[in-house]
């Protein structure tokens, strides 16, 4: 029986050495050392030997079992270490390699432009106010010297709601609401969204953003208007940008003016954007009409001021040289991620 133990021992040790994964090793352990294993059966057969031989063979069997058990444990440890080494090799992380930045959201280009304009005006003492997007006919038209029979109403294709409510066509209603509530002198800007019922194309959208401006005091003049708007244009487009005022018509200002700036594309030499003139119309403006001042209960002989309404979308288009206003509201991430 001594020979049987030694032969089985050698066989098991060779099989252990040839094992290449933990699952196969476990199958081998159960086959030989399990409750019904071959080596276990051989140990049980010792009881069939004569009493005189049992101690020596039993000692040998236990020593071989300990040796085999130790071999299993060592092989299991080696296979686990090898498995970890392979796993680490596959999933090795080089902490010196620059990481990939996760894509995160950022401010819309129109929001960025609005915040920039707000910063410029607040640095000159202007306050920021807001007004409702759903307006009454009175604030959107009547109080701004645009009665129901006025032809200027036809120029604003309006989204009419019920009970004479409408989606505001410009941010000018805010100036009326401010003059009703605030005591002059004051200076404010009112950024906000506007709506017009019109066909969309590269330069027109049914929804767009404006920044209304209003300054009321006792000695406000066109020179104040020109100086402030000139500074704003230079802050946005650069100090070399020129501005000029020319006559324009708007029912709520008198005189009405258009502020032009030198074309940022051709720098005044003439191109298709400025229609070869070297100038681009950018901000309608003027002195607040006396009728508008009267409509809010102020004396136009005492209080006077200027107002303007700049198209935020148009300014952003000029600043970033965008040729289609619809891109701002398209939701195109490839476009938006440029800003």
Short mmCIF file of C-alpha atoms in Angstrom, two decimals:
data_model
loop_
_atom_site.label_atom_id
_atom_site.label_comp_id
_atom_site.label_asym_id
_atom_site.label_seq_id
_atom_site.Cartn_x
_atom_site.Cartn_y
_atom_site.Cartn_z
CA UNK A 1 0.00 0.00 0.00
CA UNK A 2 2.96 2.26 0.59
CA UNK A 3 3.71 2.10 -3.14
CA UNK A 4 0.09 2.97 -3.98
CA UNK A 5 0.22 6.09 -1.81
CA UNK A 6 3.48 7.24 -3.39
CA UNK A 7 2.31 6.59 -6.95
CA UNK A 8 -0.96 8.43 -6.35
CA UNK A 9 0.96 11.25 -4.69
CA UNK A 10 3.23 11.68 -7.75
CA UNK A 11 0.22 11.57 -10.09
CA UNK A 12 -1.68 14.22 -8.14
CA UNK A 13 1.33 16.54 -7.88
CA UNK A 14 1.86 16.35 -11.66
CA UNK A 15 -1.82 17.12 -12.30
CA UNK A 16 -1.66 20.05 -9.89
CA UNK A 17 1.38 21.41 -11.68
CA UNK A 18 -0.38 21.18 -15.06
CA UNK A 19 -3.51 23.02 -13.87
CA UNK A 20 -3.94 26.37 -15.64
CA UNK A 21 -7.01 27.88 -13.99
CA UNK A 22 -8.77 27.88 -10.63
CA UNK A 23 -11.86 26.02 -11.85
CA UNK A 24 -9.82 23.07 -13.14
CA UNK A 25 -7.81 23.04 -9.91
CA UNK A 26 -10.97 22.84 -7.82
CA UNK A 27 -12.31 19.95 -9.93
CA UNK A 28 -9.01 18.15 -9.37
CA UNK A 29 -9.11 18.75 -5.60
CA UNK A 30 -12.62 17.32 -5.31
CA UNK A 31 -11.66 14.34 -7.50
CA UNK A 32 -8.81 13.31 -5.15
CA UNK A 33 -9.37 14.95 -1.77
CA UNK A 34 -13.17 15.24 -1.67
CA UNK A 35 -15.34 13.05 0.58
CA UNK A 36 -15.55 10.49 -2.21
CA UNK A 37 -12.15 11.32 -3.70
CA UNK A 38 -9.61 8.72 -4.80
CA UNK A 39 -7.00 9.67 -2.20
CA UNK A 40 -9.68 9.76 0.50
CA UNK A 41 -10.79 6.25 -0.46
CA UNK A 42 -7.21 5.07 -0.25
CA UNK A 43 -6.91 6.49 3.28
CA UNK A 44 -10.11 4.73 4.33
CA UNK A 45 -8.72 1.41 3.06
CA UNK A 46 -6.00 1.50 5.76
CA UNK A 47 -8.53 0.05 8.21
CA UNK A 48 -8.43 -3.16 6.19
CA UNK A 49 -4.70 -3.67 6.92
CA UNK A 50 -3.37 -5.80 9.75
CA UNK A 51 -3.13 -3.87 13.04
CA UNK A 52 0.64 -3.97 13.02
CA UNK A 53 0.92 -2.15 9.66
CA UNK A 54 -1.78 0.48 10.22
CA UNK A 55 0.31 3.05 12.22
CA UNK A 56 3.13 3.29 9.70
CA UNK A 57 0.88 3.40 6.63
CA UNK A 58 -1.51 5.80 8.35
CA UNK A 59 1.35 8.16 9.18
CA UNK A 60 2.60 8.00 5.57
CA UNK A 61 -0.90 8.64 4.23
CA UNK A 62 -1.43 11.70 6.44
CA UNK A 63 2.00 13.10 5.51
CA UNK A 64 1.23 12.68 1.81
CA UNK A 65 -2.22 14.25 2.27
CA UNK A 66 -0.62 17.26 3.98
CA UNK A 67 1.91 17.52 1.15
CA UNK A 68 -0.85 17.32 -1.49
CA UNK A 69 -3.03 19.86 0.38
CA UNK A 70 -0.09 22.25 0.59
CA UNK A 71 0.53 21.80 -3.14
CA UNK A 72 -3.12 22.62 -3.88
CA UNK A 73 -2.95 25.77 -1.70
CA UNK A 74 0.30 26.93 -3.29
CA UNK A 75 -1.03 26.34 -6.80
CA UNK A 76 -4.25 28.18 -5.95
CA UNK A 77 -2.28 31.15 -4.64
CA UNK A 78 -0.06 31.19 -7.75
CA UNK A 79 -3.07 31.05 -10.09
CA UNK A 80 -4.79 33.89 -8.21
CA UNK A 81 -1.65 36.04 -8.40
CA UNK A 82 -1.34 35.26 -12.11
CA UNK A 83 -5.01 36.12 -12.63
CA UNK A 84 -4.58 39.46 -10.83
CA UNK A 85 -1.47 40.22 -12.86
CA UNK A 86 -3.34 39.58 -16.09
CA UNK A 87 -6.27 41.70 -14.92
CA UNK A 88 -3.97 44.56 -13.94
CA UNK A 89 -2.20 44.32 -17.27
CA UNK A 90 -5.53 44.57 -19.12
CA UNK A 91 -6.89 47.37 -16.98
CA UNK A 92 -3.67 49.21 -16.27
CA UNK A 93 -4.22 52.92 -15.80
CA UNK A 94 -1.45 55.33 -16.60
CA UNK A 95 -2.18 58.25 -14.29
CA UNK A 96 0.27 60.43 -16.21
CA UNK A 97 -1.89 60.37 -19.35
CA UNK A 98 -4.15 63.47 -19.60
CA UNK A 99 -7.76 62.54 -18.89
CA UNK A 100 -10.75 63.05 -21.14
CA UNK A 101 -12.83 65.99 -20.00
CA UNK A 102 -16.51 65.12 -19.66
CA UNK A 103 -18.80 67.10 -21.90
CA UNK A 104 -20.71 69.61 -19.85
CA UNK A 105 -23.23 72.24 -20.77
CA UNK A 106 -22.41 75.92 -21.17
CA UNK A 107 -24.20 79.19 -21.71
CA UNK A 108 -25.97 79.76 -25.02
CA UNK A 109 -24.20 82.34 -27.25
CA UNK A 110 -27.20 84.70 -26.92
CA UNK A 111 -27.05 84.39 -23.14
CA UNK A 112 -23.34 85.11 -23.24
CA UNK A 113 -23.96 88.20 -25.36
CA UNK A 114 -26.80 89.36 -23.10
CA UNK A 115 -24.61 89.05 -20.01
CA UNK A 116 -21.84 90.97 -21.74
CA UNK A 117 -24.21 93.80 -22.68
CA UNK A 118 -25.67 93.86 -19.17
CA UNK A 119 -22.19 94.18 -17.71
CA UNK A 120 -21.39 97.12 -20.00
CA UNK A 121 -24.56 99.01 -19.09
CA UNK A 122 -24.42 98.31 -15.35
CA UNK A 123 -20.88 99.71 -15.35
CA UNK A 124 -22.47 102.99 -16.57
CA UNK A 125 -25.07 103.02 -13.81
CA UNK A 126 -27.97 101.34 -15.61
CA UNK A 127 -30.33 99.00 -13.76
CA UNK A 128 -31.68 95.79 -15.28
CA UNK A 129 -35.46 95.31 -15.29
CA UNK A 130 -37.81 92.78 -16.84
CA UNK A 131 -41.35 92.81 -18.16
CA UNK A 132 -43.99 90.24 -19.10
CA UNK A 133 -43.79 88.46 -22.44
CA UNK A 134 -47.59 88.33 -22.61
CA UNK A 135 -48.63 91.98 -22.90
CA UNK A 136 -51.76 94.08 -23.21
CA UNK A 137 -52.56 96.06 -26.31
CA UNK A 138 -52.21 99.23 -24.28
CA UNK A 139 -48.60 98.68 -23.21
CA UNK A 140 -47.45 97.16 -26.50
CA UNK A 141 -49.05 99.81 -28.74
CA UNK A 142 -51.32 102.53 -27.31
CA UNK A 143 -49.03 103.87 -24.59
CA UNK A 144 -46.15 103.93 -27.08
CA UNK A 145 -47.98 106.37 -29.36
CA UNK A 146 -49.19 103.60 -31.67
CA UNK A 147 -53.03 103.78 -31.56
CA UNK A 148 -55.20 101.22 -33.38
CA UNK A 149 -55.35 103.30 -36.57
CA UNK A 150 -51.59 103.89 -36.73
CA UNK A 151 -49.92 102.36 -39.83
CA UNK A 152 -46.93 101.26 -37.73
CA UNK A 153 -49.06 98.46 -36.29
CA UNK A 154 -49.09 96.83 -39.70
CA UNK A 155 -45.28 96.61 -39.57
CA UNK A 156 -45.46 94.35 -36.51
CA UNK A 157 -47.08 91.02 -37.33
CA UNK A 158 -48.52 90.21 -33.94
CA UNK A 159 -49.37 86.96 -32.19
CA UNK A 160 -52.78 87.82 -30.76
CA UNK A 161 -54.14 85.87 -27.81
CA UNK A 162 -57.51 86.34 -26.11
CA UNK A 163 -58.97 89.37 -24.26
CA UNK A 164 -56.74 91.78 -26.19
CA UNK A 165 -53.63 90.07 -24.88
CA UNK A 166 -50.68 89.43 -27.19
CA UNK A 167 -47.12 88.19 -27.27
CA UNK A 168 -45.04 91.35 -27.12
CA UNK A 169 -43.56 92.40 -30.43
CA UNK A 170 -40.75 94.41 -28.84
CA UNK A 171 -39.35 95.16 -25.37
CA UNK A 172 -40.52 98.79 -25.52
CA UNK A 173 -43.57 98.12 -23.29
CA UNK A 174 -41.11 97.76 -20.42
CA UNK A 175 -40.16 101.44 -20.68
CA UNK A 176 -43.80 102.42 -20.16
CA UNK A 177 -44.13 100.17 -17.11
CA UNK A 178 -40.90 101.57 -15.66
CA UNK A 179 -41.94 105.20 -16.18
CA UNK A 180 -45.25 104.44 -14.43
CA UNK A 181 -43.59 102.97 -11.36
CA UNK A 182 -40.22 104.72 -10.99
CA UNK A 183 -39.67 108.37 -10.22
CA UNK A 184 -37.16 110.08 -12.55
CA UNK A 185 -34.27 110.42 -12.98
CA UNK A 186 -33.38 106.83 -13.83
CA UNK A 187 -31.62 104.74 -16.42
CA UNK A 188 -32.53 101.13 -17.19
CA UNK A 189 -32.12 98.35 -19.72
CA UNK A 190 -34.68 95.61 -20.28
CA UNK A 191 -33.42 92.47 -22.05
CA UNK A 192 -36.06 90.00 -23.13
CA UNK A 193 -37.69 87.78 -25.69
CA UNK A 194 -40.01 89.12 -28.41
CA UNK A 195 -42.36 87.49 -30.90
CA UNK A 196 -43.55 88.38 -34.39
CA UNK A 197 -45.82 86.42 -36.67
CA UNK A 198 -43.65 86.34 -39.77
CA UNK A 199 -41.91 83.93 -42.10
CA UNK A 200 -38.44 82.85 -41.05
CA UNK A 201 -35.35 83.18 -43.19
CA UNK A 202 -31.63 83.76 -42.70
CA UNK A 203 -32.23 87.21 -41.17
CA UNK A 204 -35.71 86.84 -39.59
CA UNK A 205 -37.09 84.66 -36.81
CA UNK A 206 -40.56 84.55 -35.28
CA UNK A 207 -38.91 84.76 -31.85
CA UNK A 208 -35.87 86.89 -31.07
CA UNK A 209 -34.25 88.88 -28.26
CA UNK A 210 -33.99 92.62 -27.71
CA UNK A 211 -32.37 94.87 -25.16
CA UNK A 212 -34.52 97.93 -24.49
CA UNK A 213 -32.79 100.97 -23.05
CA UNK A 214 -34.27 104.06 -21.40
CA UNK A 215 -32.79 107.08 -19.67
CA UNK A 216 -35.02 109.83 -18.23
CA UNK A 217 -33.89 113.06 -16.59
CA UNK A 218 -34.22 116.83 -16.76
CA UNK A 219 -31.27 117.54 -19.07
CA UNK A 220 -30.95 114.44 -21.23
CA UNK A 221 -29.92 115.12 -24.83
CA UNK A 222 -28.93 113.34 -28.02
CA UNK A 223 -25.29 113.78 -27.06
CA UNK A 224 -25.89 111.49 -24.06
CA UNK A 225 -27.50 108.91 -26.34
CA UNK A 226 -24.64 109.06 -28.84
CA UNK A 227 -21.93 108.81 -26.18
CA UNK A 228 -23.50 105.82 -24.41
CA UNK A 229 -24.28 103.81 -27.55
CA UNK A 230 -20.85 104.60 -29.01
CA UNK A 231 -19.23 103.18 -25.88
CA UNK A 232 -21.40 100.06 -26.02
CA UNK A 233 -20.53 99.39 -29.67
CA UNK A 234 -16.82 99.88 -29.03
CA UNK A 235 -16.90 97.57 -26.00
CA UNK A 236 -18.50 94.79 -28.07
CA UNK A 237 -16.85 95.20 -31.46
CA UNK A 238 -13.57 96.93 -30.66
CA UNK A 239 -12.32 100.46 -30.12
CA UNK A 240 -11.68 101.04 -33.84
CA UNK A 241 -15.38 100.61 -34.66
CA UNK A 242 -16.99 103.88 -35.79
CA UNK A 243 -20.62 104.90 -35.21
CA UNK A 244 -22.95 107.47 -36.73
CA UNK A 245 -26.53 108.64 -36.26
CA UNK A 246 -28.95 109.19 -39.11
CA UNK A 247 -32.67 110.02 -39.21
CA UNK A 248 -35.21 107.23 -38.78
CA UNK A 249 -38.88 106.95 -37.94
CA UNK A 250 -40.38 105.22 -34.89
CA UNK A 251 -43.72 106.34 -33.35
CA UNK A 252 -42.44 106.34 -29.76
CA UNK A 253 -39.41 108.60 -30.30
CA UNK A 254 -39.00 112.11 -31.70
CA UNK A 255 -36.60 112.64 -33.31
CA UNK A 256 -36.15 109.03 -34.36
CA UNK A 257 -32.67 107.85 -35.29
CA UNK A 258 -30.73 104.86 -36.53
CA UNK A 259 -27.29 104.16 -35.09
CA UNK A 260 -24.99 102.66 -37.70
CA UNK A 261 -21.58 101.17 -37.09
CA UNK A 262 -18.71 100.61 -39.46
CA UNK A 263 -18.89 97.13 -40.95
CA UNK A 264 -16.80 94.66 -38.93
CA UNK A 265 -16.46 92.37 -41.93
CA UNK A 266 -14.82 94.78 -44.38
CA UNK A 267 -13.84 97.49 -41.87
CA UNK A 268 -15.69 100.11 -43.88
CA UNK A 269 -14.29 99.35 -47.31
CA UNK A 270 -17.56 97.85 -48.62
CA UNK A 271 -18.80 94.27 -48.88
CA UNK A 272 -22.00 92.26 -49.40
CA UNK A 273 -22.88 92.40 -45.69
CA UNK A 274 -22.97 96.20 -45.61
CA UNK A 275 -24.22 96.40 -49.22
CA UNK A 276 -21.00 98.14 -50.26
CA UNK A 277 -21.76 101.13 -48.00
CA UNK A 278 -19.23 100.38 -45.25
CA UNK A 279 -21.97 100.86 -42.61
CA UNK A 280 -24.39 98.48 -40.90
CA UNK A 281 -27.65 99.54 -39.25
CA UNK A 282 -27.60 98.18 -35.71
CA UNK A 283 -29.62 100.15 -33.10
CA UNK A 284 -32.91 102.06 -33.65
CA UNK A 285 -33.11 104.86 -31.09
CA UNK A 286 -34.21 108.44 -30.41
CA UNK A 287 -35.59 110.89 -27.86
CA UNK A 288 -38.70 109.60 -26.06
CA UNK A 289 -41.80 111.07 -27.72
CA UNK A 290 -43.62 113.68 -25.55
CA UNK A 291 -46.87 111.73 -25.99
CA UNK A 292 -45.27 108.66 -24.36
CA UNK A 293 -44.09 110.82 -21.44
CA UNK A 294 -47.62 112.23 -21.06
CA UNK A 295 -49.18 108.75 -21.17
CA UNK A 296 -47.34 107.79 -17.97
CA UNK A 297 -48.30 110.96 -16.13
CA UNK A 298 -45.03 112.89 -16.44
CA UNK A 299 -44.57 116.43 -17.68
CA UNK A 300 -42.62 116.36 -20.99
CA UNK A 301 -41.55 119.96 -20.38
CA UNK A 302 -39.65 118.82 -17.30
CA UNK A 303 -38.66 115.25 -18.04
CA UNK A 304 -37.06 114.10 -21.23
CA UNK A 305 -34.93 111.18 -22.22
CA UNK A 306 -33.83 108.74 -24.85
CA UNK A 307 -34.73 105.16 -25.68
CA UNK A 308 -33.23 102.48 -27.89
CA UNK A 309 -33.87 98.85 -28.77
CA UNK A 310 -30.99 96.70 -29.92
CA UNK A 311 -31.55 93.27 -31.44
CA UNK A 312 -29.49 90.84 -29.40
CA UNK A 313 -29.54 88.20 -32.14
CA UNK A 314 -28.34 90.69 -34.77
CA UNK A 315 -25.49 91.89 -32.57
CA UNK A 316 -24.40 88.31 -31.91
CA UNK A 317 -24.54 87.60 -35.64
CA UNK A 318 -22.27 90.55 -36.38
CA UNK A 319 -19.92 89.74 -33.49
CA UNK A 320 -19.47 86.08 -34.38
CA UNK A 321 -19.98 86.52 -38.15
CA UNK A 322 -22.97 84.17 -38.34
CA UNK A 323 -24.94 84.29 -41.58
CA UNK A 324 -28.19 82.62 -40.44
CA UNK A 325 -30.17 83.78 -37.41
CA UNK A 326 -32.04 80.45 -37.26
CA UNK A 327 -28.89 78.68 -36.06
CA UNK A 328 -29.33 80.23 -32.60
CA UNK A 329 -32.59 78.35 -32.03
CA UNK A 330 -31.81 75.21 -34.02
CA UNK A 331 -30.52 73.15 -31.10
CA UNK A 332 -27.56 72.14 -33.26
CA UNK A 333 -24.86 71.13 -30.74
CA UNK A 334 -22.12 71.30 -33.35
CA UNK A 335 -22.97 74.98 -33.81
CA UNK A 336 -23.49 75.80 -30.13
CA UNK A 337 -20.28 74.12 -28.94
CA UNK A 338 -18.22 76.69 -30.84
CA UNK A 339 -19.01 79.32 -28.22
#
